[in-house]
PDB file of C-alpha atoms in Angstrom:
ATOM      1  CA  UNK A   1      11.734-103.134 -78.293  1.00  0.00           C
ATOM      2  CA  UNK A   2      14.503-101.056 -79.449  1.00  0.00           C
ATOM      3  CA  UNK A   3      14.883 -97.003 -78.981  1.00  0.00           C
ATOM      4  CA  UNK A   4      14.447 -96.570 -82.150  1.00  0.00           C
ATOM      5  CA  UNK A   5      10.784 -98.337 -82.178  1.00  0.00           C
ATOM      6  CA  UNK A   6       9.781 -96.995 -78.756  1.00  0.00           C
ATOM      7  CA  UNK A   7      10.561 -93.502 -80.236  1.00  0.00           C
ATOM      8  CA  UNK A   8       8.535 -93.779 -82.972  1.00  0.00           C
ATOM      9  CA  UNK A   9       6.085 -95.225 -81.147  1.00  0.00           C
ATOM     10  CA  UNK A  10       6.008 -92.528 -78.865  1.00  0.00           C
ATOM     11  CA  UNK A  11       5.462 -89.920 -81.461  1.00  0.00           C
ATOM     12  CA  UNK A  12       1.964 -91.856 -82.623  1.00  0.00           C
ATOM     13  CA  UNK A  13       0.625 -92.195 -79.234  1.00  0.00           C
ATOM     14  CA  UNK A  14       1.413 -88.542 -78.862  1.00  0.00           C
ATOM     15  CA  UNK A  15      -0.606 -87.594 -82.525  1.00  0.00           C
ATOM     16  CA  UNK A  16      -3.263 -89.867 -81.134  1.00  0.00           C
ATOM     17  CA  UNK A  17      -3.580 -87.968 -77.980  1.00  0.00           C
ATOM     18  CA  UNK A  18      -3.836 -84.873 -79.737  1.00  0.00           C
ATOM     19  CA  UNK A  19      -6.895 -86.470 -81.718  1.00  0.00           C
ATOM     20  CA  UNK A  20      -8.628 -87.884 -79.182  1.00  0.00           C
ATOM     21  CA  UNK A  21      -8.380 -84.197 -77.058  1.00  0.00           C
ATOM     22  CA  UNK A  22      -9.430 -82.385 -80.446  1.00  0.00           C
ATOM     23  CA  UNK A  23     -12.329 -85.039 -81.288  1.00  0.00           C
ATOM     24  CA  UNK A  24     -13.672 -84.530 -77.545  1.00  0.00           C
ATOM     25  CA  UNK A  25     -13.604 -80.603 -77.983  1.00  0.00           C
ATOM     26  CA  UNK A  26     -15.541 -80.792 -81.266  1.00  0.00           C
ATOM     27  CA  UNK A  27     -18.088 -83.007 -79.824  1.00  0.00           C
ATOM     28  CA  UNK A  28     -19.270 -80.174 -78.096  1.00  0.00           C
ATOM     29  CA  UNK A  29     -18.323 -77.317 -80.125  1.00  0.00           C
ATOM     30  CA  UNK A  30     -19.027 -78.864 -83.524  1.00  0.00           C
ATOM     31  CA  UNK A  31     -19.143 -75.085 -84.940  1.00  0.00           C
ATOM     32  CA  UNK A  32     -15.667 -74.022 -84.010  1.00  0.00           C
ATOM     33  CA  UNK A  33     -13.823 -73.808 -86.937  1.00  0.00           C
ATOM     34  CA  UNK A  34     -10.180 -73.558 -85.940  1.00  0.00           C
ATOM     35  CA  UNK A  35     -10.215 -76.791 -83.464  1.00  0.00           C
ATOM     36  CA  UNK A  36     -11.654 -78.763 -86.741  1.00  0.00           C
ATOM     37  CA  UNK A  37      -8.581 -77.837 -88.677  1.00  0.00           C
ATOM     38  CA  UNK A  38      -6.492 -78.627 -85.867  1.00  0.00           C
ATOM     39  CA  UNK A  39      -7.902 -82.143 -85.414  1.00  0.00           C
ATOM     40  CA  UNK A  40      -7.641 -82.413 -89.264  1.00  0.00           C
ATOM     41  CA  UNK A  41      -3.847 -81.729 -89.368  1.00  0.00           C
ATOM     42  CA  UNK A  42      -3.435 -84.199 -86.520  1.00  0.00           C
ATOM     43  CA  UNK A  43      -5.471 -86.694 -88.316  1.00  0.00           C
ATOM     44  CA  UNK A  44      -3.430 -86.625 -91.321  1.00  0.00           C
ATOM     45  CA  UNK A  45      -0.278 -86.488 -90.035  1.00  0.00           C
ATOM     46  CA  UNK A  46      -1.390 -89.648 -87.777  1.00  0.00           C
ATOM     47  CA  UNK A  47      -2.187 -91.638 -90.679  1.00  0.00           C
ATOM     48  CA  UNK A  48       1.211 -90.712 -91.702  1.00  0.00           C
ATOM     49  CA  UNK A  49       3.042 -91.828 -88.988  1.00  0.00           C
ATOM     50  CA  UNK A  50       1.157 -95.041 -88.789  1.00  0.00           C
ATOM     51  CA  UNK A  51       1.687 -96.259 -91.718  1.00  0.00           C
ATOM     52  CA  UNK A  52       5.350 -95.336 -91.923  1.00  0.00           C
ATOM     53  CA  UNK A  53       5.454 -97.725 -88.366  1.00  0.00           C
ATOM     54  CA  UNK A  54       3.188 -99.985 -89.987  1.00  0.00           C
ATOM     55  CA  UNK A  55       5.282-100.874 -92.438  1.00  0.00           C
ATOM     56  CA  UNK A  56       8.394-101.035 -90.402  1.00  0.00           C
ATOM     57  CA  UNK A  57       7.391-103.049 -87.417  1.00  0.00           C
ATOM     58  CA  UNK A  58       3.440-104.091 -88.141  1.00  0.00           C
ATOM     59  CA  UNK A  59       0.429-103.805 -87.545  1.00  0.00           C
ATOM     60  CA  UNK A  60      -1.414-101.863 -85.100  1.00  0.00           C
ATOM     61  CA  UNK A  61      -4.713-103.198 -85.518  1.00  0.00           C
ATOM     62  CA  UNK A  62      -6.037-106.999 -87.277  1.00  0.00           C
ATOM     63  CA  UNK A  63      -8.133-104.749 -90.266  1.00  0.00           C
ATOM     64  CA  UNK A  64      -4.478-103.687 -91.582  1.00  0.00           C
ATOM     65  CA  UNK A  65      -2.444-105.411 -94.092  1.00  0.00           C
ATOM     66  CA  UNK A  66       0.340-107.629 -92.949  1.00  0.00           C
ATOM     67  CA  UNK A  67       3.955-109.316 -94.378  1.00  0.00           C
ATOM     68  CA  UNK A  68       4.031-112.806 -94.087  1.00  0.00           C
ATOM     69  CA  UNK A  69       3.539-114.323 -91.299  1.00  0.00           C
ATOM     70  CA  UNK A  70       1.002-112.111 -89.746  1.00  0.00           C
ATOM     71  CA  UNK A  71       2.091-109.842 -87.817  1.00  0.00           C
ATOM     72  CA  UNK A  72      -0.306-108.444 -85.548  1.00  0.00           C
ATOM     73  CA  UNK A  73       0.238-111.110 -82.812  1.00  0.00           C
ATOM     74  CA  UNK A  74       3.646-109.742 -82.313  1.00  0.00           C
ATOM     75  CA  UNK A  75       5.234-108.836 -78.778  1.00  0.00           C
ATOM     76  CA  UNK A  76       6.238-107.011 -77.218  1.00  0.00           C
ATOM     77  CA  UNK A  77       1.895-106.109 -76.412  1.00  0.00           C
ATOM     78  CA  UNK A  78       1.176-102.232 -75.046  1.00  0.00           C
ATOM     79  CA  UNK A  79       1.227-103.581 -71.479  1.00  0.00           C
ATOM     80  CA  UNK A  80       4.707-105.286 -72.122  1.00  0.00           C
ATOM     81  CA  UNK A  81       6.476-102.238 -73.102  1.00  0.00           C
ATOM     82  CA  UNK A  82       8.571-100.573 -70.296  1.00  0.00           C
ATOM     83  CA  UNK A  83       8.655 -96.857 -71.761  1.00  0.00           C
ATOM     84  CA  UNK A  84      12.121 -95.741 -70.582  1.00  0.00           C
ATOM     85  CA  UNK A  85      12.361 -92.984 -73.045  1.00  0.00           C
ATOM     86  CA  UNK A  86      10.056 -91.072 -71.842  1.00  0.00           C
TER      87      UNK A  86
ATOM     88  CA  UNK B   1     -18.465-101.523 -82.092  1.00  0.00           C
ATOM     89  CA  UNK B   2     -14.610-101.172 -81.293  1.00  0.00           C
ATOM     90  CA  UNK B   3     -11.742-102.273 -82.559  1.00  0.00           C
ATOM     91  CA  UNK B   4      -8.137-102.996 -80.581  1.00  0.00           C
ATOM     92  CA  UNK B   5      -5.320-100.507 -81.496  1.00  0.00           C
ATOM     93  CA  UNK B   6      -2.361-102.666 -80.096  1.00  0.00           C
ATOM     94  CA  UNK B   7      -0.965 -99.366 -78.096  1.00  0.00           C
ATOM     95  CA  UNK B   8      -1.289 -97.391 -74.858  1.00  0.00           C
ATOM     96  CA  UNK B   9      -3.003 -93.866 -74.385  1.00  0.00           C
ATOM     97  CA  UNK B  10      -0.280 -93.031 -72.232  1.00  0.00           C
ATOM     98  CA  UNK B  11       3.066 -94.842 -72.213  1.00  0.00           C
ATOM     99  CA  UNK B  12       3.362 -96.204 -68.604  1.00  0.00           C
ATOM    100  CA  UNK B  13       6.658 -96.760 -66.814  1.00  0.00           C
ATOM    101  CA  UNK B  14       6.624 -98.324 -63.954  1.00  0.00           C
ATOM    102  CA  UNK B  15      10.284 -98.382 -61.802  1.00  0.00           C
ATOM    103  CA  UNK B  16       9.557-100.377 -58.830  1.00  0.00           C
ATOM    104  CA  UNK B  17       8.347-103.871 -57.517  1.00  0.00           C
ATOM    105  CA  UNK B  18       5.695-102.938 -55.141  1.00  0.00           C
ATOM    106  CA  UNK B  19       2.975-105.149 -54.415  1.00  0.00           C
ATOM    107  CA  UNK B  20       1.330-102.784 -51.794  1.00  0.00           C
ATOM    108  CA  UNK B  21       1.354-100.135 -53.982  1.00  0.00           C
ATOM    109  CA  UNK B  22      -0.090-102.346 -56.856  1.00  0.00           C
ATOM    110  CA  UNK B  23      -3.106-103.294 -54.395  1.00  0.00           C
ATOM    111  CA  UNK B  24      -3.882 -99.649 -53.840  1.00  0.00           C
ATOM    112  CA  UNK B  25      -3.882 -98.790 -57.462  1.00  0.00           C
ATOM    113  CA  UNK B  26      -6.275-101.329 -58.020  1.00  0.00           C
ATOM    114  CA  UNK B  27      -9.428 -99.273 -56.510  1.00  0.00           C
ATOM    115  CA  UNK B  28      -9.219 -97.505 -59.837  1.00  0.00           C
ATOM    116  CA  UNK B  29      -9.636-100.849 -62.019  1.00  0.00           C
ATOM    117  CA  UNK B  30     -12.537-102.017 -60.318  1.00  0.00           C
ATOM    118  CA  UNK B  31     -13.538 -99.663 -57.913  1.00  0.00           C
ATOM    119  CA  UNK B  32     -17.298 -97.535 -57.441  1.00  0.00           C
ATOM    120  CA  UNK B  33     -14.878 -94.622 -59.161  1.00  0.00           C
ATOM    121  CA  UNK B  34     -12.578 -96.501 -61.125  1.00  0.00           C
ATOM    122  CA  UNK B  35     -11.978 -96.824 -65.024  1.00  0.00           C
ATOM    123  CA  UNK B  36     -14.524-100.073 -65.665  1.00  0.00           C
ATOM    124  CA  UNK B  37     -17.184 -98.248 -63.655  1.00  0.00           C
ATOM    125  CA  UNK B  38     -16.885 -94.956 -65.858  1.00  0.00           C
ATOM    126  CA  UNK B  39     -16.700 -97.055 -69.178  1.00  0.00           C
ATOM    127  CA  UNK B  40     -19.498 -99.326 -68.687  1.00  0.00           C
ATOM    128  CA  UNK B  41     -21.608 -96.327 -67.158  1.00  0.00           C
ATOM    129  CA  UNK B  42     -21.226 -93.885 -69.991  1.00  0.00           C
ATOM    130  CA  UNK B  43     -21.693 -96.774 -72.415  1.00  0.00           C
ATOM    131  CA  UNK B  44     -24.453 -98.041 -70.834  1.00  0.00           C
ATOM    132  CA  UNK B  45     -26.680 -94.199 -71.161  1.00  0.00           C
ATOM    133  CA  UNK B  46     -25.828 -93.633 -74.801  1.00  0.00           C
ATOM    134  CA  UNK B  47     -29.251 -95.275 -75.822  1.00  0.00           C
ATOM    135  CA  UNK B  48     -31.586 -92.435 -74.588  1.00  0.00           C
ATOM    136  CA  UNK B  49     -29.529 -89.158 -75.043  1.00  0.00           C
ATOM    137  CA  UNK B  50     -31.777 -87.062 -76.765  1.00  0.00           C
ATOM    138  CA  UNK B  51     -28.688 -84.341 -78.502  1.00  0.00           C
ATOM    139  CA  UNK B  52     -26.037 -86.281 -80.985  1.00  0.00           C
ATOM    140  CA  UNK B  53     -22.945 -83.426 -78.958  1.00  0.00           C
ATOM    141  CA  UNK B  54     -24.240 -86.004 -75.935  1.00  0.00           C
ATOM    142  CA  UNK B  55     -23.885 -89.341 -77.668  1.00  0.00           C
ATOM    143  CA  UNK B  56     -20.688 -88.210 -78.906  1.00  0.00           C
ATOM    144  CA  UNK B  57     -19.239 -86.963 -75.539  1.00  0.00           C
ATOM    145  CA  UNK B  58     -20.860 -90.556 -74.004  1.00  0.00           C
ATOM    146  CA  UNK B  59     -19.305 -92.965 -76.684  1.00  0.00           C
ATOM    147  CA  UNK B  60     -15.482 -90.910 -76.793  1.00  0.00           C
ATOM    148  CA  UNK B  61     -15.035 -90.744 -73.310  1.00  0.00           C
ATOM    149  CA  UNK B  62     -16.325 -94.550 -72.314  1.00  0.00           C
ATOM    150  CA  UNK B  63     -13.818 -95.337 -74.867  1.00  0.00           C
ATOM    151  CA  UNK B  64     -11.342 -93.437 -73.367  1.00  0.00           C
ATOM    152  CA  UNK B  65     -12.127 -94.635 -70.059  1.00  0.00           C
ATOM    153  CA  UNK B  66     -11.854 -98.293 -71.453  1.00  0.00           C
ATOM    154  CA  UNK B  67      -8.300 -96.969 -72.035  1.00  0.00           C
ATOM    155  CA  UNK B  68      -7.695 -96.248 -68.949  1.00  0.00           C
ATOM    156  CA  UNK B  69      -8.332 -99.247 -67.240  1.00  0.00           C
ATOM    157  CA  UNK B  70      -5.754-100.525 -69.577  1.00  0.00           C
ATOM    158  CA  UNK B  71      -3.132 -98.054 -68.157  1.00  0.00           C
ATOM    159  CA  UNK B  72      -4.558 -99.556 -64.478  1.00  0.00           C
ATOM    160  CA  UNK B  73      -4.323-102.835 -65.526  1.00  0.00           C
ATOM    161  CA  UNK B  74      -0.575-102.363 -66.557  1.00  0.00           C
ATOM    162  CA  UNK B  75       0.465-100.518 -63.487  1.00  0.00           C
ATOM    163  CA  UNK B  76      -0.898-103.135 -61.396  1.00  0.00           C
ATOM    164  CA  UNK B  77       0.557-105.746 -63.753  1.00  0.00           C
ATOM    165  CA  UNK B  78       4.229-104.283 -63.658  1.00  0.00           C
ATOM    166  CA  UNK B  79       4.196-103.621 -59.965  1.00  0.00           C
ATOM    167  CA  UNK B  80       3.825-107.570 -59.032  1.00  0.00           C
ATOM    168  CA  UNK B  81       5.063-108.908 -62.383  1.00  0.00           C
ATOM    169  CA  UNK B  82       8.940-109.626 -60.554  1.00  0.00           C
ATOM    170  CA  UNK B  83       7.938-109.711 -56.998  1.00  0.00           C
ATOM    171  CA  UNK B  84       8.539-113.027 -55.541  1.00  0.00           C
ATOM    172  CA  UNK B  85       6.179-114.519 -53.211  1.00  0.00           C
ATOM    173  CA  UNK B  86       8.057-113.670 -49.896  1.00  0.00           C
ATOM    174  CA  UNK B  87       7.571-109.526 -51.102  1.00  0.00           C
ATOM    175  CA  UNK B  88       4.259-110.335 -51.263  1.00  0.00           C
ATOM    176  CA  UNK B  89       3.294-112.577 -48.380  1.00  0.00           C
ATOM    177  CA  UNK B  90       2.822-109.630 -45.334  1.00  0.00           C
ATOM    178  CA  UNK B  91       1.283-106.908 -47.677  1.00  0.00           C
ATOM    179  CA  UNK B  92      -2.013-105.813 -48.802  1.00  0.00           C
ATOM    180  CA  UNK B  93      -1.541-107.900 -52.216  1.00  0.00           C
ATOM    181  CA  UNK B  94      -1.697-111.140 -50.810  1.00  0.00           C
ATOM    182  CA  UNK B  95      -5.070-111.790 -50.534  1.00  0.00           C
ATOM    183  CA  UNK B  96      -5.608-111.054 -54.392  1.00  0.00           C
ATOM    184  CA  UNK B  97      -2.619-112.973 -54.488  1.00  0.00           C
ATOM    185  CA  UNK B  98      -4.687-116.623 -52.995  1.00  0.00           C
ATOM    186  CA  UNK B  99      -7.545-115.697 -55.595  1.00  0.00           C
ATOM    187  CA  UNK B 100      -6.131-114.300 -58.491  1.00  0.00           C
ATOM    188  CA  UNK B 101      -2.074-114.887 -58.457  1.00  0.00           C
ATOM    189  CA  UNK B 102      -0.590-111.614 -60.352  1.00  0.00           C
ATOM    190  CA  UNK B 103      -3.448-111.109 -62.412  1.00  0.00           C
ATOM    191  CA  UNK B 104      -5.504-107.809 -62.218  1.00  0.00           C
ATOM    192  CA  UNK B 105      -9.292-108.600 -61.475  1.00  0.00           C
ATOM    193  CA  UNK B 106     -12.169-105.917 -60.905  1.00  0.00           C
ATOM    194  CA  UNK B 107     -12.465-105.421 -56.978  1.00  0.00           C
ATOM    195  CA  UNK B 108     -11.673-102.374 -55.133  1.00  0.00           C
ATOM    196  CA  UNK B 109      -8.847-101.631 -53.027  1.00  0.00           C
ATOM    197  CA  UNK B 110     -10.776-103.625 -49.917  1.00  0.00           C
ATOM    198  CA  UNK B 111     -11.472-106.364 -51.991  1.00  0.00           C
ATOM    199  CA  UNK B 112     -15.110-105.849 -53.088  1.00  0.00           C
ATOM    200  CA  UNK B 113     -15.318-107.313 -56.653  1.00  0.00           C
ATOM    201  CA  UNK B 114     -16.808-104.606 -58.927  1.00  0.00           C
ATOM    202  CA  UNK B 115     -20.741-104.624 -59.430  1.00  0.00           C
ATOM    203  CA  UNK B 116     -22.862-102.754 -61.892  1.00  0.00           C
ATOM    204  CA  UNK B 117     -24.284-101.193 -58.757  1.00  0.00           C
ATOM    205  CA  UNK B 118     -21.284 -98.694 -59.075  1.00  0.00           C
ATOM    206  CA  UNK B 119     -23.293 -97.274 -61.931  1.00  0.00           C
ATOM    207  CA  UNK B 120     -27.005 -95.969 -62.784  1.00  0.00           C
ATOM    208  CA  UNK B 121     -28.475 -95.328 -66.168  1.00  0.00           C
ATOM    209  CA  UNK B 122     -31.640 -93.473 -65.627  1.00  0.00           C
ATOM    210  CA  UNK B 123     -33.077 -92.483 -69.306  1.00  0.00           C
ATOM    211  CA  UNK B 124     -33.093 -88.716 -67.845  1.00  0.00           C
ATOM    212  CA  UNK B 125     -30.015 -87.205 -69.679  1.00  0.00           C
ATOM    213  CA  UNK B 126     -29.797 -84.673 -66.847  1.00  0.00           C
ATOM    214  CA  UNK B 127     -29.818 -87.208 -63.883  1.00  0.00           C
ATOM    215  CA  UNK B 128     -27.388 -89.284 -66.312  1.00  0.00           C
ATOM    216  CA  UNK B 129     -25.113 -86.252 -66.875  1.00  0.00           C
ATOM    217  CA  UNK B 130     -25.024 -85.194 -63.110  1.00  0.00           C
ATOM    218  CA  UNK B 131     -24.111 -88.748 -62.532  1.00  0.00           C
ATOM    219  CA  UNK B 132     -21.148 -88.325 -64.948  1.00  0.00           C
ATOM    220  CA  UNK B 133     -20.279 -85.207 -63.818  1.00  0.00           C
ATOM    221  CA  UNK B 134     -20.211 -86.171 -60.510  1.00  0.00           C
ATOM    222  CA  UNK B 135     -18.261 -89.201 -61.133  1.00  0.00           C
ATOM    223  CA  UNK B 136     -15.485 -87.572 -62.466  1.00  0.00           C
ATOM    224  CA  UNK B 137     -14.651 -85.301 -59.781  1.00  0.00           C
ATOM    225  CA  UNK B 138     -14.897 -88.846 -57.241  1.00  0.00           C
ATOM    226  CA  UNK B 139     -12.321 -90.158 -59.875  1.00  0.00           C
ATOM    227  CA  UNK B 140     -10.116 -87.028 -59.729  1.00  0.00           C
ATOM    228  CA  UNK B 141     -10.288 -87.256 -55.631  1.00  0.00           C
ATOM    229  CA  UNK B 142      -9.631 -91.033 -55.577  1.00  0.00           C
ATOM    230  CA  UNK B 143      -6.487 -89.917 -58.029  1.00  0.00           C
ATOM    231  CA  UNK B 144      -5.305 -87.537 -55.896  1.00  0.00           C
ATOM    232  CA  UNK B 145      -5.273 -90.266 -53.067  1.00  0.00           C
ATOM    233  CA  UNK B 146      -3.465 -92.444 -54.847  1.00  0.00           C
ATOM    234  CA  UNK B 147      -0.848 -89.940 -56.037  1.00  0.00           C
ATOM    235  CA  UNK B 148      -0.109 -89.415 -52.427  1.00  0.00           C
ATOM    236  CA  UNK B 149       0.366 -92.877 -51.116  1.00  0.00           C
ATOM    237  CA  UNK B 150       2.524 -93.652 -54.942  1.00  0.00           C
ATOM    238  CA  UNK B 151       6.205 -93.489 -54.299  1.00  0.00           C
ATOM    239  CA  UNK B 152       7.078 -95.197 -57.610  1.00  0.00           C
ATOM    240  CA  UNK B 153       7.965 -91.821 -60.104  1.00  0.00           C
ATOM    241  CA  UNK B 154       6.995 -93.786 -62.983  1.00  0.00           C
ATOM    242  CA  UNK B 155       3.714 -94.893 -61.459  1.00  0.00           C
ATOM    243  CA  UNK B 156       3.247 -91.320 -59.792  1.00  0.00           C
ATOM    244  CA  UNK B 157       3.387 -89.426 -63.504  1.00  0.00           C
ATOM    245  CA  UNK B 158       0.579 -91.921 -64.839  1.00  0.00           C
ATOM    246  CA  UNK B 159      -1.658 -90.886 -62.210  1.00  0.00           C
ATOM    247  CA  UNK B 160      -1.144 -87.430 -62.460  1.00  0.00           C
ATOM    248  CA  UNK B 161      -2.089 -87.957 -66.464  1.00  0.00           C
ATOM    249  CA  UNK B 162      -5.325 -89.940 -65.310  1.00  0.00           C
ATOM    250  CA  UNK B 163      -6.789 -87.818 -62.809  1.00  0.00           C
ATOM    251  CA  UNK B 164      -5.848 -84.679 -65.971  1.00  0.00           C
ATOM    252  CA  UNK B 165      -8.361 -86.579 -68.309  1.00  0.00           C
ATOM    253  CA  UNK B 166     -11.139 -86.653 -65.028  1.00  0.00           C
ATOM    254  CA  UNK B 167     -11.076 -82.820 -65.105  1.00  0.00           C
ATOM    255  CA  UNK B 168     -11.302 -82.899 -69.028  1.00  0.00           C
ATOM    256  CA  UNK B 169     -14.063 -84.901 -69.050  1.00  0.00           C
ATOM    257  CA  UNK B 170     -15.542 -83.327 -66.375  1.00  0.00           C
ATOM    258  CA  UNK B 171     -16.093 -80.215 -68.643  1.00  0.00           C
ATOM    259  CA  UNK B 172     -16.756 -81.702 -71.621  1.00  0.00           C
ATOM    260  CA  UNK B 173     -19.932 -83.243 -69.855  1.00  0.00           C
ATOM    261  CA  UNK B 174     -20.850 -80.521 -68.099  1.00  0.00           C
ATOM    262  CA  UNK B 175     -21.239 -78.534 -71.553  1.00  0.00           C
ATOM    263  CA  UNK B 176     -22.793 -82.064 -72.546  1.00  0.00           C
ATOM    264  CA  UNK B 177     -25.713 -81.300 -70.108  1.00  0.00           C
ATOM    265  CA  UNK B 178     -26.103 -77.549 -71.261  1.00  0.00           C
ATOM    266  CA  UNK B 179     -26.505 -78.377 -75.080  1.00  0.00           C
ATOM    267  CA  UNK B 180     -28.969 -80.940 -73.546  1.00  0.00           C
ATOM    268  CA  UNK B 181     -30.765 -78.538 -71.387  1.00  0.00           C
ATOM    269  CA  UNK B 182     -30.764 -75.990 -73.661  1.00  0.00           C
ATOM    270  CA  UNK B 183     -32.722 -78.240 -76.397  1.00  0.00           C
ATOM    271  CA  UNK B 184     -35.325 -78.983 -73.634  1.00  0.00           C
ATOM    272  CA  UNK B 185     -36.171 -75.410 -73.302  1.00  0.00           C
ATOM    273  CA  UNK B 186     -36.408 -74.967 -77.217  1.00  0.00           C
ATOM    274  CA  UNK B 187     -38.960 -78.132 -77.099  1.00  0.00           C
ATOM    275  CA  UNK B 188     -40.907 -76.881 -73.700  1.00  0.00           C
ATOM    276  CA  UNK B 189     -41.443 -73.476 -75.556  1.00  0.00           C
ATOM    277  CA  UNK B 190     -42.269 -74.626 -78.929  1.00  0.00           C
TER     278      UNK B 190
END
């Protein structure tokens, strides 16, 4: 995987995190107004970034479209990736 | 159900070869405290939690946890991945090593292959809760062990991330239990 991927890829699992933080904080305070529009900023902008990096190098999970040949069983797989960069 | 995102939660580096190390780690992939036990456990009590804030907290953080044992299971992976069998033979890894070659597998650090004993599902959502609650700070201890015996930097700042999520979900259940105690009340004085 090249920087440029592992960058990229970097900058989704860092949106993601923020979801998954925000999502777990509205679970219990449903009500609270300002986390919601958090989360939904973070949720946009994640579908954003994924499908710019979907396009480029794949996809991230077998319900999304694919080039020819599929591309899904691609490597390098999460637990092949040596994260130098960050 | 679930479906796979082909990614990390946390993106692991790992810059040693260190078997030892790998066979400590591996308390939290199938240990009492460890990331399986935590997944399958709040899982497993999602069924009969009477508030929907509960079954929320219960479904997002056993899928986080399943998460986590992903980050184990790498860690433990790249820490044996390029060690020959001679780095092996002499530390703690080798008896995995007989049974299981370089492949992570559900036991403990001692050995003792994971058992849904680690866990209880009780139908009370405040005995369940405790239990959660409770399990979390075990997690953040056995954490904070392992951060001491890591001397791998790469290994060291995964650990640190994992036992952050413990205290996390540690409050998130414990206002989990008050939504749910505070509903019992309502009901009891009706």
């Amino acid at each position: 995987m090249d920087r440029e991927q592992m960058d990229s890829l970097v900058e989704l699992m860092e949106t993601s995190f923020v979801i998954t933080e925000t999502a777990l904080y509205l679970d219990t305070h449903p009500n609270d107004e300002r986390a919601l529009q958090l989360h939904n900023t973070y949720s946009q902008r994640y579908s954003e970034l994924k499908s710019i990096y979907q396009a480029k190098y794949g996809p991230l999970k077998n319900t999304e479209m694919s080039r020819y040949p599929w591309g899904y069983i691609d490597g390098p797989w999460p637990w092949e990736i040596n994260f130098t960069n960050f | 159900m679930w479906i796979y995102e082909k990614k990390l939660q946390y993106p692991v580096r790992v810059d040693t070869t260190n078997p030892t190390l790998a066979a400590m780690i591996i308390e939290q992939f199938g240990g009492p405290d460890g990331e399986l036990s935590a997944g399958i456990r709040y899982l497993t009590q999602r069924w009969t939690m009477p508030t929907n804030q509960a079954k929320a907290v219960l479904t997002d953080i056993g899928t986080e946890e399943l998460a986590h044992w992903e980050i184990i299971g790498t860690l433990v992976w790249r820490l044996v991945k390029d060690a020959p069998v001679d780095k092996i033979k002499g530390t703690p890894f080798e008896a995995h090593y007989v049974n299981h070659g370089k492949s992570p597998f559900p036991h403990n650090a001692a050995g003792a292959n994971w058992t849904a004993s680690y866990i209880q599902s009780k139908a009370d959502p405040v005995a369940d809760l405790h239990e959660d609650m409770a399990a979390e700070e075990k997690a953040r201890s056995t954490y904070e062990y392992l951060i001491r015996v890591s001397d791998d930097p790469g290994v060291t700042d995964a650990l640190r991330f994992l036992r952050q999520r413990e205290i996390v979900h540690f409050q998130r259940f414990g206002e989990a239990l008050r939504i749910v105690q505070e509903d019992m009340d309502c009901r009891k004085y009706y």
